[in-house]
Amino acid sequence: MKKIILASLQQSVKSRVVTPIRQASSLPAGLNPRGSIAAPFTPFKDNGDVDFSLIPTHIEYLKRLSVPSLFVNGTTGEGLSLTTQERKKITEAWLDNKAHFEHMIFHIGAGNLRDSQELAAHSESVNVDAIACISPSYFKPQRVEDLVEYMRQVAEAAPNTPFYLYDINFMTQVYLSNPEFLELAQSKIPTLVGIKHSSPELNSLMRCHVMNNEKYQILLGSDDTMLPALSMGITNSVPSCFMAPLHNKIREDFSKGDMKAAQHTQLQCMEIAAIRSKYASGAGLFVASRAMMKMLGCDLGPPRLPLVPMEPSKYQSLEAELRQCGFLDILS
């Protein structure tokens, strides 16, 4: 049975899964990111410098997965550990390879308003498809109204570029209501098209989706809740790169009405996430994910300080458990 499931997953990697979805009414013509929107890593050298020479390697790996779109410079890409100039150069480097992808969304959030505005303006100047912004997390907004005003001023720096709020509250420790944000922001941020909802609260995810006759596009930012999201009508996700084939398989089976198969792959996602969580938590999850990329043959270097690579003994134990559950066979 395990071999049958793996064979099916390998087939999902080889052929792009197209999930028919209704165009969200807030999305401008031509922008409709769909399916699995991969979150790429930023390659680093051992000394911590960005290794631009490895971006083509990463692109070849992403092409193998047939992911249609990307979410660049987010948490997986360690965007907040990069300088403003590095982020601009990385944006341009990925845009040089735009022909391989349908859409690229660039995260431009920073620890302060001016840097986010500068990155937003730069993104518009190089014609990105969309931008997303995270809340500042040292000096935090205290009310939803404050978050809306902050995002309004960021989005205003790129007045012709579609804008997503990016919420990942377990990292930022900013626990404000996303549905309230959408309600208040709809009249204040004309370029607002949706939310990348990486926070784990499923009730918030559902409420955001159904607001204003499903006006906004809600992007699931979780590796292990694809099937619950589909049951709510949310079809798009921004998973770790290596989880894209699993999400594709769940979508494919769900659209066919094969719930048993969809549940099986959903459980596999949960098992992989649980194994990863045994060896890391918080920001360490992204260190573990980078290590998992290396296990799959896509070594993008170490993380940047203050993050550090996994200890060799943990790396070996994680690899052994992932091999035992069948994960490493999917793309081998």
CSV table of C-alpha atoms in Angstrom, one decimal:
chain,number,residue,atom,x,y,z
A,1,MET,CA,0.0,0.0,0.0
A,2,LYS,CA,2.9,2.4,0.9
A,3,LYS,CA,4.5,1.8,-2.5
A,4,ILE,CA,1.2,2.6,-4.3
A,5,ILE,CA,0.8,5.9,-2.3
A,6,LEU,CA,4.4,6.9,-3.1
A,7,ALA,CA,4.0,6.1,-6.7
A,8,SER,CA,0.9,8.3,-6.8
A,9,LEU,CA,2.8,11.1,-5.1
A,10,GLN,CA,5.7,10.8,-7.5
A,11,GLN,CA,3.3,11.2,-10.4
A,12,SER,CA,1.9,14.4,-8.8
A,13,VAL,CA,5.5,15.8,-8.8
A,14,LYS,CA,5.8,15.1,-12.5
A,15,SER,CA,2.6,16.8,-13.6
A,16,ARG,CA,1.3,20.1,-12.5
A,17,VAL,CA,-2.0,19.8,-10.6
A,18,VAL,CA,-4.4,22.4,-11.8
A,19,THR,CA,-7.2,23.1,-9.4
A,20,PRO,CA,-10.2,25.0,-10.9
A,21,ILE,CA,-11.0,27.9,-8.5
A,22,ARG,CA,-13.2,30.9,-8.7
A,23,GLN,CA,-11.4,34.2,-9.2
A,24,ALA,CA,-11.5,36.2,-5.9
A,25,SER,CA,-13.3,39.4,-6.6
A,26,SER,CA,-10.5,41.6,-5.1
A,27,LEU,CA,-7.8,40.1,-7.4
A,28,PRO,CA,-6.9,42.2,-10.5
A,29,ALA,CA,-7.1,40.6,-13.9
A,30,GLY,CA,-4.0,38.5,-14.5
A,31,LEU,CA,-3.3,37.8,-10.9
A,32,ASN,CA,-4.7,34.5,-9.7
A,33,PRO,CA,-2.0,32.4,-7.9
A,34,ARG,CA,-3.3,28.9,-7.5
A,35,GLY,CA,-2.4,25.6,-6.0
A,36,SER,CA,0.8,25.2,-4.1
A,37,ILE,CA,2.7,28.5,-3.9
A,38,ALA,CA,6.2,27.4,-2.7
A,39,ALA,CA,8.2,29.4,-0.2
A,40,PRO,CA,11.8,29.2,-1.4
A,41,PHE,CA,14.8,29.4,0.9
A,42,THR,CA,17.5,32.0,0.7
A,43,PRO,CA,20.8,30.2,-0.1
A,44,PHE,CA,23.7,31.2,2.1
A,45,LYS,CA,27.5,30.7,2.1
A,46,ASP,CA,29.3,29.3,5.2
A,47,ASN,CA,30.2,32.9,6.1
A,48,GLY,CA,26.6,34.0,6.0
A,49,ASP,CA,26.7,35.9,2.7
A,50,VAL,CA,23.8,35.3,0.3
A,51,ASP,CA,24.9,32.7,-2.3
A,52,PHE,CA,23.3,33.9,-5.5
A,53,SER,CA,25.0,31.2,-7.4
A,54,LEU,CA,22.7,28.6,-5.8
A,55,ILE,CA,19.4,30.2,-6.9
A,56,PRO,CA,19.5,28.3,-10.2
A,57,THR,CA,19.9,25.1,-8.2
A,58,HIS,CA,16.9,26.0,-6.2
A,59,ILE,CA,14.9,26.8,-9.3
A,60,GLU,CA,15.7,23.4,-10.8
A,61,TYR,CA,14.4,21.7,-7.7
A,62,LEU,CA,11.2,23.8,-7.7
A,63,LYS,CA,10.7,22.9,-11.4
A,64,ARG,CA,10.8,19.2,-10.5
A,65,LEU,CA,7.9,19.9,-8.1
A,66,SER,CA,6.0,21.8,-10.8
A,67,VAL,CA,5.0,24.5,-8.4
A,68,PRO,CA,3.2,27.3,-10.3
A,69,SER,CA,4.1,30.3,-8.1
A,70,LEU,CA,6.4,31.5,-5.4
A,71,PHE,CA,6.3,33.5,-2.1
A,72,VAL,CA,9.8,35.0,-1.8
A,73,ASN,CA,11.7,36.5,1.1
A,74,GLY,CA,9.2,35.2,3.7
A,75,THR,CA,10.0,33.4,6.9
A,76,THR,CA,11.3,30.3,5.1
A,77,GLY,CA,13.5,32.7,3.1
A,78,GLU,CA,14.7,34.3,6.4
A,79,GLY,CA,13.6,37.7,4.9
A,80,LEU,CA,13.9,39.5,8.3
A,81,SER,CA,17.5,38.4,8.6
A,82,LEU,CA,18.4,40.1,5.3
A,83,THR,CA,19.4,43.7,4.8
A,84,THR,CA,17.1,45.9,2.7
A,85,GLN,CA,19.7,45.9,-0.2
A,86,GLU,CA,20.1,42.1,-0.1
A,87,ARG,CA,16.3,41.8,-0.3
A,88,LYS,CA,16.2,44.0,-3.4
A,89,LYS,CA,18.9,42.0,-5.0
A,90,ILE,CA,17.2,38.7,-4.2
A,91,THR,CA,13.9,40.1,-5.6
A,92,GLU,CA,15.7,41.0,-8.8
A,93,ALA,CA,17.5,37.6,-9.0
A,94,TRP,CA,14.2,35.7,-8.7
A,95,LEU,CA,12.5,38.0,-11.2
A,96,ASP,CA,15.3,37.2,-13.7
A,97,ASN,CA,13.8,33.6,-13.6
A,98,LYS,CA,10.1,34.6,-13.8
A,99,ALA,CA,9.6,32.7,-17.0
A,100,HIS,CA,9.6,29.5,-15.0
A,101,PHE,CA,6.7,30.5,-12.8
A,102,GLU,CA,3.2,32.0,-13.2
A,103,HIS,CA,3.3,34.4,-10.2
A,104,MET,CA,5.8,35.7,-7.7
A,105,ILE,CA,4.7,37.3,-4.4
A,106,PHE,CA,7.4,39.1,-2.5
A,107,HIS,CA,7.4,39.7,1.2
A,108,ILE,CA,8.5,43.2,2.0
A,109,GLY,CA,7.7,43.4,5.7
A,110,ALA,CA,10.5,44.6,8.1
A,111,GLY,CA,11.0,45.8,11.6
A,112,ASN,CA,10.1,49.3,10.8
A,113,LEU,CA,7.8,51.3,8.5
A,114,ARG,CA,10.4,53.0,6.4
A,115,ASP,CA,12.2,49.9,5.3
A,116,SER,CA,8.9,48.2,4.4
A,117,GLN,CA,7.9,51.3,2.3
A,118,GLU,CA,11.3,51.3,0.6
A,119,LEU,CA,10.9,47.6,-0.3
A,120,ALA,CA,7.4,48.1,-1.4
A,121,ALA,CA,8.4,50.9,-3.7
A,122,HIS,CA,11.3,48.9,-5.1
A,123,SER,CA,9.0,45.9,-5.7
A,124,GLU,CA,6.6,48.1,-7.8
A,125,SER,CA,9.5,49.6,-9.7
A,126,VAL,CA,10.6,46.1,-10.9
A,127,ASN,CA,7.0,45.0,-11.7
A,128,VAL,CA,6.5,42.2,-9.2
A,129,ASP,CA,3.1,40.5,-9.3
A,130,ALA,CA,2.2,41.2,-5.6
A,131,ILE,CA,3.7,42.1,-2.3
A,132,ALA,CA,2.9,40.9,1.3
A,133,CYS,CA,3.8,42.5,4.6
A,134,ILE,CA,4.2,41.1,8.1
A,135,SER,CA,3.5,43.1,11.2
A,136,PRO,CA,6.5,44.7,13.0
A,137,SER,CA,7.2,42.5,16.0
A,138,TYR,CA,9.5,44.4,18.4
A,139,PHE,CA,7.3,47.5,18.8
A,140,LYS,CA,4.0,45.9,18.1
A,141,PRO,CA,0.7,47.4,17.0
A,142,GLN,CA,-1.7,47.2,20.0
A,143,ARG,CA,-5.0,47.4,18.1
A,144,VAL,CA,-6.3,46.2,14.8
A,145,GLU,CA,-6.8,49.9,13.8
A,146,ASP,CA,-3.0,50.5,14.3
A,147,LEU,CA,-2.2,47.5,12.2
A,148,VAL,CA,-4.5,48.7,9.4
A,149,GLU,CA,-2.9,52.2,9.4
A,150,TYR,CA,0.6,50.7,9.3
A,151,MET,CA,-0.3,48.4,6.4
A,152,ARG,CA,-2.1,51.3,4.7
A,153,GLN,CA,1.1,53.4,4.7
A,154,VAL,CA,3.2,50.4,3.4
A,155,ALA,CA,0.7,49.6,0.6
A,156,GLU,CA,0.6,53.3,-0.3
A,157,ALA,CA,4.3,53.1,-1.3
A,158,ALA,CA,3.3,50.7,-4.1
A,159,PRO,CA,-0.1,52.0,-5.1
A,160,ASN,CA,-0.4,49.8,-8.2
A,161,THR,CA,0.7,46.5,-6.7
A,162,PRO,CA,-1.6,44.0,-5.2
A,163,PHE,CA,-1.1,43.7,-1.4
A,164,TYR,CA,-1.5,40.8,1.0
A,165,LEU,CA,-1.3,41.0,4.8
A,166,TYR,CA,1.1,38.3,6.0
A,167,ASP,CA,0.1,36.9,9.5
A,168,ILE,CA,2.3,34.4,11.3
A,169,ASN,CA,1.4,35.1,14.9
A,170,PHE,CA,3.4,32.3,16.5
A,171,MET,CA,6.6,34.1,15.2
A,172,THR,CA,5.6,37.7,15.6
A,173,GLN,CA,3.6,37.3,18.8
A,174,VAL,CA,1.1,39.8,17.3
A,175,TYR,CA,-2.3,38.3,18.1
A,176,LEU,CA,-4.8,40.6,16.4
A,177,SER,CA,-8.0,39.6,14.6
A,178,ASN,CA,-7.5,38.9,10.9
A,179,PRO,CA,-11.3,39.1,10.1
A,180,GLU,CA,-11.4,42.5,11.9
A,181,PHE,CA,-8.4,43.6,9.8
A,182,LEU,CA,-10.1,42.7,6.6
A,183,GLU,CA,-13.3,44.5,7.7
A,184,LEU,CA,-11.5,47.7,8.6
A,185,ALA,CA,-8.9,47.7,5.8
A,186,GLN,CA,-11.3,47.2,2.9
A,187,SER,CA,-12.1,50.9,2.7
A,188,LYS,CA,-8.5,52.1,3.6
A,189,ILE,CA,-6.2,49.8,1.5
A,190,PRO,CA,-7.5,49.8,-2.1
A,191,THR,CA,-4.8,47.3,-3.3
A,192,LEU,CA,-5.6,44.7,-0.6
A,193,VAL,CA,-6.3,41.3,-2.2
A,194,GLY,CA,-6.0,38.9,0.7
A,195,ILE,CA,-4.1,37.4,3.6
A,196,LYS,CA,-1.3,34.8,3.8
A,197,HIS,CA,-2.7,33.1,6.8
A,198,SER,CA,0.1,31.2,8.5
A,199,SER,CA,-1.3,31.5,12.0
A,200,PRO,CA,-2.8,28.1,13.2
A,201,GLU,CA,-6.3,29.3,14.2
A,202,LEU,CA,-8.7,27.5,11.8
A,203,ASN,CA,-11.7,29.6,13.0
A,204,SER,CA,-9.9,32.7,11.8
A,205,LEU,CA,-9.0,31.1,8.5
A,206,MET,CA,-12.7,30.3,7.9
A,207,ARG,CA,-14.0,33.7,8.9
A,208,CYS,CA,-11.5,35.4,6.6
A,209,HIS,CA,-12.5,33.2,3.7
A,210,VAL,CA,-16.3,33.9,3.9
A,211,MET,CA,-16.0,37.6,4.5
A,212,ASN,CA,-17.7,39.9,2.0
A,213,ASN,CA,-18.9,37.1,-0.2
A,214,GLU,CA,-15.4,35.6,-0.4
A,215,LYS,CA,-14.0,38.8,-1.7
A,216,TYR,CA,-10.4,38.2,-0.5
A,217,GLN,CA,-7.9,35.4,-1.4
A,218,ILE,CA,-6.8,33.5,1.7
A,219,LEU,CA,-3.5,31.7,1.2
A,220,LEU,CA,-3.1,28.8,3.7
A,221,GLY,CA,0.4,29.2,5.2
A,222,SER,CA,0.6,25.8,6.9
A,223,ASP,CA,2.1,22.4,6.0
A,224,ASP,CA,-0.3,20.2,7.8
A,225,THR,CA,-3.9,21.6,7.5
A,226,MET,CA,-4.5,21.4,3.7
A,227,LEU,CA,-7.5,19.1,3.9
A,228,PRO,CA,-9.3,21.1,6.6
A,229,ALA,CA,-8.7,24.2,4.5
A,230,LEU,CA,-10.1,22.6,1.4
A,231,SER,CA,-13.3,21.7,3.4
A,232,MET,CA,-13.7,25.4,4.0
A,233,GLY,CA,-13.3,26.2,0.4
A,234,ILE,CA,-9.7,27.5,0.6
A,235,THR,CA,-7.7,25.9,-2.3
A,236,ASN,CA,-4.4,27.7,-2.3
A,237,SER,CA,-1.5,27.1,0.1
A,238,VAL,CA,2.0,28.4,0.7
A,239,PRO,CA,3.8,25.2,2.1
A,240,SER,CA,7.4,24.3,2.6
A,241,CYS,CA,8.8,23.5,-0.9
A,242,PHE,CA,9.0,19.8,-0.2
A,243,MET,CA,5.3,19.6,0.9
A,244,ALA,CA,4.0,20.9,-2.4
A,245,PRO,CA,3.6,17.4,-3.9
A,246,LEU,CA,1.6,16.3,-0.9
A,247,HIS,CA,-0.7,19.3,-1.0
A,248,ASN,CA,-1.1,18.7,-4.8
A,249,LYS,CA,-2.2,15.1,-4.1
A,250,ILE,CA,-4.7,16.1,-1.4
A,251,ARG,CA,-6.2,18.7,-3.8
A,252,GLU,CA,-6.4,16.2,-6.6
A,253,ASP,CA,-8.1,13.5,-4.5
A,254,PHE,CA,-10.4,16.1,-2.9
A,255,SER,CA,-11.5,17.4,-6.2
A,256,LYS,CA,-12.3,13.8,-7.3
A,257,GLY,CA,-14.3,13.2,-4.2
A,258,ASP,CA,-11.8,10.5,-3.0
A,259,MET,CA,-11.8,11.4,0.7
A,260,LYS,CA,-10.0,8.2,1.8
A,261,ALA,CA,-7.0,9.0,-0.4
A,262,ALA,CA,-7.1,12.7,0.6
A,263,GLN,CA,-7.2,11.7,4.3
A,264,HIS,CA,-4.3,9.3,3.8
A,265,THR,CA,-2.1,12.0,2.4
A,266,GLN,CA,-3.3,14.6,5.0
A,267,LEU,CA,-2.2,12.1,7.7
A,268,GLN,CA,1.2,11.8,6.0
A,269,CYS,CA,1.6,15.6,6.1
A,270,MET,CA,0.7,15.6,9.7
A,271,GLU,CA,3.2,12.8,10.4
A,272,ILE,CA,6.0,14.6,8.6
A,273,ALA,CA,5.3,17.9,10.5
A,274,ALA,CA,5.1,15.9,13.8
A,275,ILE,CA,8.5,14.3,13.1
A,276,ARG,CA,10.0,17.7,12.3
A,277,SER,CA,8.5,19.2,15.5
A,278,LYS,CA,10.3,16.5,17.5
A,279,TYR,CA,13.6,18.1,16.6
A,280,ALA,CA,12.8,21.8,16.5
A,281,SER,CA,10.2,24.4,17.5
A,282,GLY,CA,9.6,28.1,16.7
A,283,ALA,CA,12.2,29.5,14.4
A,284,GLY,CA,14.0,26.2,14.6
A,285,LEU,CA,11.3,24.6,12.4
A,286,PHE,CA,12.8,26.5,9.5
A,287,VAL,CA,16.3,25.3,10.3
A,288,ALA,CA,14.9,21.8,10.2
A,289,SER,CA,13.1,22.4,6.9
A,290,ARG,CA,16.4,23.7,5.4
A,291,ALA,CA,18.0,20.4,6.6
A,292,MET,CA,15.2,18.5,5.0
A,293,MET,CA,15.9,20.2,1.7
A,294,LYS,CA,19.5,19.0,1.9
A,295,MET,CA,18.3,15.4,2.6
A,296,LEU,CA,16.3,15.7,-0.7
A,297,GLY,CA,19.4,16.7,-2.6
A,298,CYS,CA,19.0,20.5,-2.6
A,299,ASP,CA,21.7,21.8,-0.3
A,300,LEU,CA,21.2,25.6,0.0
A,301,GLY,CA,23.8,26.2,2.7
A,302,PRO,CA,23.4,27.0,6.4
A,303,PRO,CA,20.9,29.4,7.9
A,304,ARG,CA,22.0,32.9,8.8
A,305,LEU,CA,22.8,33.8,12.4
A,306,PRO,CA,21.2,33.9,14.9
A,307,LEU,CA,19.9,30.6,13.4
A,308,VAL,CA,22.4,27.8,13.4
A,309,PRO,CA,22.5,24.5,11.5
A,310,MET,CA,21.1,21.4,13.1
A,311,GLU,CA,23.6,19.4,15.2
A,312,PRO,CA,24.9,16.3,13.2
A,313,SER,CA,23.3,13.8,15.6
A,314,LYS,CA,19.9,15.5,15.3
A,315,TYR,CA,20.2,15.7,11.6
A,316,GLN,CA,20.9,12.0,11.3
A,317,SER,CA,18.0,11.1,13.6
A,318,LEU,CA,15.6,13.3,11.7
A,319,GLU,CA,16.8,11.8,8.4
A,320,ALA,CA,16.3,8.3,9.8
A,321,GLU,CA,12.8,9.0,10.9
A,322,LEU,CA,11.8,10.7,7.7
A,323,ARG,CA,13.2,7.8,5.7
A,324,GLN,CA,11.2,5.4,7.8
A,325,CYS,CA,7.9,7.2,7.2
A,326,GLY,CA,8.5,7.3,3.5
A,327,PHE,CA,9.0,11.0,3.0
A,328,LEU,CA,12.5,10.8,1.4
A,329,ASP,CA,11.2,8.3,-1.1
A,330,ILE,CA,8.8,10.8,-2.7
A,331,LEU,CA,11.4,12.7,-4.6
A,332,SER,CA,14.3,10.2,-4.6
